[in-house]
Amino acid sequence: MDVRVDRDRCIGAGMCALTAPEIFDQDEDEGLVVLLNTRPPQERRAAVRIAAGACPAAVITLTEQDTSTAP
Amino acid sequence: MQHEPSLTEPVTLPTQRAAGCPFDPPAGLAELREQRPLTRMTYPDGHVGWLATGYPAVRAILGDPRFSSRYELLHYPFPGGPEGPLPPAPVGDMTGMDAPEHTRYRRLLMGKFTVRRMRQLTDRVEEITAEHLDALEHRGPGADLVKAFARPIPALVICELLGVPYADRDRFQGHADTIMSMDAPPEEGYAAMAALQEYMAHLVAAKRADPSDDLLGDLACDSDLTDEELIGIGAFLLAAGLDTTANMIAHGTFALLTNPAQAEALRTDPDLAPRAVEELMRYLTVAPTTVRSALEDVEVEGQMIKAGESVTISLEAANRDRERFPDPDVLDLHRKATGHLGFGHGIHQCLGQQLARVELMVALPALLGRFPTLRLDVPADEVPLRTNMNIYGVHRLPVTWDED
């Protein structure tokens, strides 16, 4: 799984940081999404999918195809 | 034989809740959602627009920038509103704006309402909550929980966060109540908004002269906001912070007291609090309705919404969509309710939601924990409901408990 975020359209609602805090954070000053890990490990992927679905501004994009390189 | 209304005939917005069902959306919304989740609707001013009740349609519209939130493009869905579209949003009221105006305000504020910053307030919210529980306990059994608990806690928190003196509350609380009332004629609402802004103008002048270490003080010295903008933002944040979480605390308590097994589950398992809060937000949806207007022709769920048509968005109906939430009419604190629309969806999703979560996660378990015998002090059907307010809930919640 490959994760991308579009900070230009982020509205800082915090749903990602709430749902998958190991993968998403919000920067201290602006509240914009900060991606901590673009290749989340297997055990975090379910939470990442929920976070992507819950993002009110749809700024999280997931690419699911990779199976080999992620830890 | 009775004539069956055609499924394409415009409906009017159902607003009457069924007797004995204080937690359920107005009767009629469920049937519409099952049969015609996006349907034509006739507005009280004669406009023929749309009503969205199904989860997929609601989510699609709220997430689509081709639907505007500008008040001057919206028709009011409830009786008693202004004729024709609403007046434009006052300066600083970003709920009535689109990008890029909305973006500018949101960006200035969102860093101040992050998950981390709001969690840092947990200790203070716990302290405020404990003080109110102490006072209740000290006075002995019997209280209106709205007045003694649900309203003052979020009011104190938002005042401290913004830098508004809580001691001034007689100068703003009444105006905020009028703004949220659907009974008040439009001109009374506008007068209340003007009065709230006048109060805020004095405060902003003081912050400009002597910036304090709080949100309004920060904005007064660190942003390029004009006085008018700062006043508008201050009034908007204060009004939003006073009334929303307060209703979730009171109505949430009412729901828990009428579902004792759920209350017991939360009382005995503090780890349930985060999930419980999401489920209560879904189940109660105290901000039940919003409106958008199509900026161009947009196809949604196979239907063509034309430019200029208003769409009334029933968040409360969508949160009871059985396709999304199994057994939607059951309050189940163990449910995974993430994805609910209780804070809205799209770029206008509640700015203060992480603060609301902290307040609810603290206040509800603390209340249940302090008073294990807490119960209603009147029959459930005598609790006065806020059917006449933009934010739903209860006007009063008479409760009592056994003394140790």
XYZ file of C-alpha atoms in Angstrom:
475
model
C 0.000 0.000 0.000
C 1.222 3.440 -1.006
C -0.225 6.538 0.699
C -0.286 10.090 -0.655
C -1.824 13.239 0.776
C -2.714 16.543 -0.856
C -1.825 19.192 1.707
C -3.136 21.969 -0.539
C -6.686 20.744 -0.086
C -6.387 19.587 3.555
C -8.875 21.279 5.916
C -7.285 20.117 9.171
C -10.313 18.271 10.517
C -7.958 15.738 12.100
C -9.866 12.590 11.174
C -6.689 10.916 9.867
C -4.604 11.750 12.942
C -7.456 10.503 15.101
C -8.000 7.260 13.188
C -4.447 6.201 12.259
C -2.082 8.224 14.463
C 0.937 6.044 13.594
C 0.645 7.082 9.957
C -0.859 10.592 10.023
C -0.180 13.630 12.158
C -1.081 17.320 11.967
C 1.611 19.946 11.909
C 1.887 22.024 15.015
C 1.172 25.467 13.582
C -1.147 24.999 10.642
C -2.929 21.748 11.495
C -2.240 20.377 8.015
C -1.857 16.645 7.539
C 1.656 15.251 7.945
C 2.299 11.843 6.458
C 4.563 9.881 8.813
C 4.858 6.755 6.700
C 4.049 6.434 2.999
C 4.207 2.612 3.168
C 2.183 1.560 6.189
C 2.870 -1.897 7.588
C 0.240 -4.593 7.167
C -1.264 -4.179 10.636
C -1.941 -0.468 10.083
C -3.532 -0.710 6.661
C -7.089 -1.241 7.844
C -6.893 1.940 9.922
C -5.352 3.817 6.974
C -8.263 2.757 4.749
C -10.745 3.971 7.356
C -8.843 7.259 7.663
C -8.846 7.753 3.887
C -12.581 7.090 3.769
C -13.268 9.389 6.695
C -11.248 12.340 5.362
C -13.853 15.056 4.792
C -11.845 16.686 2.020
C -10.785 13.413 0.336
C -7.106 14.349 0.321
C -5.735 10.867 1.113
C -5.029 8.657 -1.892
C -4.202 4.979 -1.499
C -2.574 2.732 -4.062
C -3.089 -0.835 -3.031
C -1.112 -2.884 -5.571
C 2.272 -3.262 -3.876
C 2.664 -6.522 -2.055
C 6.392 -7.152 -2.088
C 8.344 -4.237 -0.646
C 6.397 -3.175 2.425
C 7.596 -4.543 5.741
C -59.379 4.018 -3.409
C -56.790 6.421 -2.152
C -54.566 8.117 -4.670
C -50.933 7.087 -4.217
C -48.649 10.114 -4.529
C -46.220 9.751 -7.374
C -42.624 9.042 -6.403
C -41.498 12.045 -8.420
C -43.900 14.546 -6.849
C -41.999 17.096 -4.706
C -42.215 16.528 -0.957
C -42.035 19.020 1.890
C -39.422 18.585 4.608
C -40.707 16.382 7.443
C -40.104 18.197 10.737
C -42.412 16.512 13.266
C -40.802 13.940 15.507
C -43.050 11.065 16.500
C -44.366 11.204 20.075
C -42.274 9.083 22.402
C -39.268 9.013 20.045
C -37.075 11.917 21.194
C -33.937 10.381 19.677
C -35.299 9.570 16.236
C -35.338 11.919 13.245
C -38.731 13.360 12.261
C -41.163 10.688 11.138
C -41.317 10.553 7.372
C -37.587 10.942 6.772
C -37.010 7.203 7.125
C -39.641 6.370 4.529
C -38.226 8.922 2.112
C -34.718 7.558 2.607
C -35.879 4.004 1.829
C -37.937 4.947 -1.234
C -36.356 8.089 -2.682
C -33.051 8.975 -0.937
C -32.617 12.013 -3.201
C -35.940 13.585 -4.084
C -37.522 16.812 -5.294
C -38.618 19.068 -2.448
C -40.811 22.160 -2.367
C -39.376 24.843 -0.078
C -41.593 27.093 2.065
C -40.775 30.061 -0.227
C -41.995 28.105 -3.281
C -38.567 27.115 -4.606
C -38.491 23.576 -5.972
C -35.167 21.998 -5.096
C -34.077 18.738 -3.524
C -33.942 16.762 -0.278
C -31.123 14.258 0.326
C -31.685 11.626 3.026
C -29.560 8.660 1.865
C -25.965 8.324 3.083
C -24.351 8.038 -0.386
C -26.171 11.087 -1.799
C -25.511 13.192 1.304
C -21.835 12.326 1.360
C -21.425 12.901 -2.370
C -23.036 16.354 -2.256
C -21.165 17.529 0.850
C -17.848 16.433 -0.669
C -18.448 18.096 -4.046
C -17.175 21.671 -4.585
C -19.821 22.184 -7.273
C -22.268 22.585 -4.397
C -22.032 25.963 -2.708
C -22.569 26.922 0.942
C -23.003 30.640 0.197
C -26.066 31.719 2.124
C -27.210 34.076 -0.638
C -27.628 31.076 -2.939
C -29.619 28.973 -0.456
C -33.329 28.646 0.082
C -34.365 28.069 3.689
C -35.973 24.645 4.166
C -38.008 25.380 7.324
C -41.216 27.405 7.552
C -40.918 30.941 8.914
C -37.647 31.811 7.206
C -36.971 34.692 4.850
C -38.611 34.815 1.408
C -36.188 33.777 -1.311
C -32.471 33.250 -0.770
C -30.834 34.160 2.541
C -28.675 37.245 3.108
C -24.954 36.662 2.513
C -22.781 35.403 5.364
C -21.630 38.110 7.756
C -17.878 38.718 7.663
C -16.155 35.899 9.551
C -19.001 33.367 9.287
C -17.165 30.824 7.214
C -20.008 28.284 7.173
C -21.663 30.494 4.561
C -18.650 30.772 2.260
C -16.945 28.726 -0.453
C -13.272 28.491 -1.418
C -11.161 30.591 -1.557
C -12.781 32.868 1.092
C -13.571 29.874 3.301
C -10.071 28.461 2.807
C -8.422 31.613 4.100
C -10.365 31.570 7.377
C -10.175 27.811 7.840
C -6.388 27.865 7.399
C -6.015 30.585 9.982
C -7.977 28.575 12.514
C -7.421 24.885 11.901
C -3.964 24.792 13.467
C -5.595 25.894 16.712
C -8.049 22.974 16.817
C -5.817 19.993 16.060
C -6.169 16.600 17.713
C -3.024 17.221 19.755
C -3.907 20.726 20.897
C -7.374 19.672 21.948
C -6.036 16.663 23.841
C -3.762 19.026 25.725
C -6.935 20.572 27.123
C -8.042 17.263 28.626
C -6.697 18.007 32.115
C -8.446 21.361 32.210
C -11.729 19.878 30.948
C -11.450 17.198 33.652
C -10.913 19.880 36.261
C -13.915 21.939 35.121
C -16.048 18.807 34.966
C -15.018 17.725 38.465
C -15.870 21.172 39.853
C -19.382 20.933 38.444
C -19.830 17.388 39.698
C -18.641 18.491 43.153
C -21.190 21.300 43.138
C -23.980 18.930 42.130
C -23.009 16.449 44.821
C -22.744 19.184 47.411
C -26.255 20.479 46.691
C -27.689 16.974 46.950
C -30.000 14.941 44.717
C -32.072 16.672 42.043
C -30.924 19.093 39.339
C -31.529 20.380 35.856
C -28.551 18.814 34.177
C -28.650 21.281 31.278
C -28.174 24.263 33.553
C -25.859 22.675 36.116
C -23.607 20.592 33.884
C -24.182 20.424 30.129
C -24.135 24.149 29.379
C -21.476 25.556 31.716
C -18.713 23.052 30.905
C -18.390 23.741 27.160
C -19.073 27.439 27.787
C -16.155 27.687 30.230
C -13.890 25.744 27.884
C -14.640 27.827 24.778
C -14.348 31.053 26.777
C -10.909 30.079 28.071
C -9.776 28.895 24.653
C -10.916 32.057 22.865
C -10.096 34.454 25.671
C -13.661 35.585 26.356
C -14.378 36.398 30.032
C -16.889 33.798 31.261
C -18.109 36.407 33.758
C -19.514 38.326 30.763
C -21.802 35.449 29.822
C -24.983 37.389 30.506
C -23.843 39.718 27.731
C -23.542 37.018 25.053
C -25.332 33.781 26.030
C -28.841 35.155 25.435
C -27.914 36.521 22.006
C -26.318 33.217 21.052
C -29.532 31.415 22.096
C -31.630 33.718 19.900
C -29.342 33.142 16.909
C -29.899 29.383 17.277
C -33.681 29.666 17.702
C -35.970 28.826 14.809
C -38.924 30.506 16.572
C -37.330 33.936 16.544
C -38.378 35.972 13.488
C -35.446 36.604 11.081
C -35.132 40.244 12.157
C -34.717 39.180 15.806
C -32.012 36.763 14.757
C -30.153 39.497 12.894
C -30.502 41.855 15.865
C -29.059 39.205 18.181
C -26.143 38.684 15.783
C -25.524 42.442 15.757
C -25.594 42.540 19.566
C -23.176 39.612 19.824
C -20.858 41.349 17.373
C -21.058 44.547 19.391
C -19.950 42.649 22.480
C -17.146 41.063 20.464
C -16.081 44.453 19.091
C -15.280 45.677 22.614
C -13.346 42.514 23.309
C -11.382 42.692 20.050
C -10.429 46.307 20.764
C -9.083 45.172 24.136
C -7.139 42.295 22.536
C -5.614 44.613 19.961
C -4.488 46.983 22.704
C -3.189 44.255 24.993
C -2.955 40.835 23.299
C -3.604 37.986 25.720
C -2.360 34.403 25.488
C -5.463 32.878 23.926
C -6.932 32.272 20.493
C -8.379 35.747 19.920
C -5.254 37.346 21.374
C -3.087 35.297 18.965
C -5.231 36.261 16.001
C -5.187 39.894 17.082
C -1.413 40.094 16.867
C -0.376 37.302 14.453
C -2.817 37.525 11.552
C -3.714 39.993 8.829
C -7.383 39.957 9.852
C -9.235 43.257 9.901
C -11.124 44.229 13.058
C -14.378 43.400 11.299
C -13.105 39.925 10.398
C -11.783 39.250 13.877
C -15.088 40.326 15.410
C -17.008 38.097 13.015
C -14.759 35.091 13.643
C -14.931 35.621 17.392
C -18.731 35.795 17.366
C -18.952 32.754 15.110
C -16.600 30.610 17.225
C -18.248 31.660 20.477
C -21.776 30.910 19.261
C -20.626 27.574 17.812
C -18.814 26.568 20.994
C -21.611 27.463 23.379
C -24.468 25.474 21.972
C -23.262 22.375 20.204
C -21.377 20.251 22.716
C -23.771 21.406 25.440
C -26.605 19.732 23.578
C -24.587 16.598 22.968
C -23.817 16.311 26.695
C -27.453 16.802 27.732
C -29.084 14.792 24.971
C -26.384 12.134 25.241
C -27.109 11.798 28.951
C -30.838 11.580 28.208
C -30.168 8.818 25.662
C -27.936 6.915 28.073
C -30.431 7.174 30.933
C -33.133 5.707 28.726
C -30.752 2.932 27.569
C -29.457 1.758 30.975
C -27.470 -1.173 29.598
C -25.525 1.218 27.378
C -24.955 3.606 30.281
C -23.688 0.702 32.357
C -21.328 -0.377 29.574
C -19.763 3.088 29.467
C -19.651 3.402 33.256
C -17.794 0.123 33.692
C -15.472 0.425 30.696
C -13.765 3.813 30.327
C -11.965 2.529 27.220
C -15.316 2.518 25.493
C -15.502 6.331 25.621
C -14.005 7.130 22.180
C -16.326 4.718 20.429
C -19.277 5.772 22.557
C -18.785 9.397 21.558
C -18.793 8.558 17.833
C -21.927 6.468 18.231
C -23.722 9.162 20.199
C -22.764 11.687 17.513
C -24.244 9.381 14.882
C -27.338 8.416 16.820
C -28.258 11.904 18.045
C -26.975 14.125 15.181
C -27.839 17.293 17.110
C -26.959 19.431 14.064
C -29.487 17.616 11.885
C -29.817 19.651 8.700
C -27.745 21.745 6.322
C -28.314 23.189 2.849
C -26.242 23.498 -0.334
C -26.893 25.027 -3.749
C -25.729 23.639 -7.098
C -23.340 26.006 -8.906
C -23.750 24.029 -12.140
C -25.778 21.028 -13.303
C -24.522 18.031 -11.317
C -25.557 14.393 -11.591
C -25.903 12.718 -8.182
C -27.014 9.110 -7.756
C -28.456 9.118 -11.278
C -30.426 12.344 -10.943
C -29.639 15.747 -12.433
C -29.540 18.619 -9.963
C -29.706 21.866 -11.944
C -27.622 24.971 -11.309
C -29.333 27.221 -8.773
C -31.339 24.463 -7.095
C -31.048 24.142 -3.314
C -30.454 20.747 -1.732
C -31.521 20.181 1.856
C -29.120 17.719 3.430
C -30.599 15.577 6.191
C -27.556 14.506 8.176
C -29.777 12.844 10.765
C -31.532 10.722 8.128
C -28.233 9.742 6.482
C -26.822 8.697 9.860
C -29.691 6.207 10.142
C -29.109 4.685 6.685
C -29.227 0.910 7.206
C -27.045 0.338 4.141
C -24.226 2.094 5.998
C -25.042 1.361 9.658
C -26.729 -1.977 10.430
C -29.645 -1.652 12.879
C -29.301 2.123 12.615
C -32.065 2.956 15.082
C -30.315 1.104 17.905
C -27.889 2.959 20.179
C -24.915 0.614 20.362
C -21.830 2.125 21.979
C -19.701 -0.793 20.781
C -20.493 -0.033 17.144
C -17.787 1.330 14.840
C -19.563 4.518 13.878
C -16.591 6.173 12.154
C -17.784 7.702 8.911
C -20.895 9.133 10.547
C -21.970 12.580 9.430
C -22.602 14.040 12.874
C -19.869 16.634 12.325
C -20.835 17.045 8.686
C -18.599 16.143 5.749
C -16.606 18.045 3.145
C -14.636 21.239 3.609
C -17.086 22.611 6.173
C -16.826 19.634 8.520
C -16.868 20.915 12.092
C -13.724 22.881 12.947
C -14.176 22.217 16.669
C -14.847 18.500 16.426
C -11.682 17.455 18.250
C -12.591 19.773 21.109
C -16.101 18.331 21.201
C -14.667 14.813 21.338
C -12.457 15.682 24.303
C -15.337 17.352 26.157
C -17.716 14.450 25.561
C -15.114 11.787 26.374
C -14.476 13.503 29.688
C -17.925 14.717 30.721
C -20.152 11.723 30.041
C -18.117 8.983 31.772
C -17.339 11.323 34.685
C -21.017 12.049 35.216
C -22.011 8.387 35.106
C -19.105 7.462 37.348
C -19.888 10.089 39.983
C -23.601 9.264 40.179
C -24.099 5.534 39.547
C -27.798 5.877 40.428
C -28.397 8.851 38.102
C -31.879 8.737 36.575
C -34.542 10.969 35.069
C -36.639 12.832 37.613
C -39.640 13.124 35.268
C -41.201 10.681 32.790
C -39.147 10.640 29.584
C -42.004 12.115 27.555
C -42.062 15.206 29.789
C -38.492 16.214 28.974
C -38.844 19.403 26.872
C -37.274 18.905 23.449
C -35.526 21.564 21.374
C -37.702 20.988 18.329
C -37.610 24.739 17.686
C -33.826 25.145 17.613
C -31.199 24.713 14.892
C -29.276 22.515 17.283
C -31.456 19.717 18.623
C -31.448 18.379 22.174
C -33.348 19.147 25.365
C -34.208 22.469 27.012
C -34.030 20.950 30.485
C -33.063 17.542 31.826
C -34.418 16.984 35.346
C -32.368 14.234 36.983
C -31.898 12.833 40.435
C -29.768 10.237 42.230
C -29.486 8.440 45.567
C -27.356 9.984 48.254
C -24.594 7.703 49.555
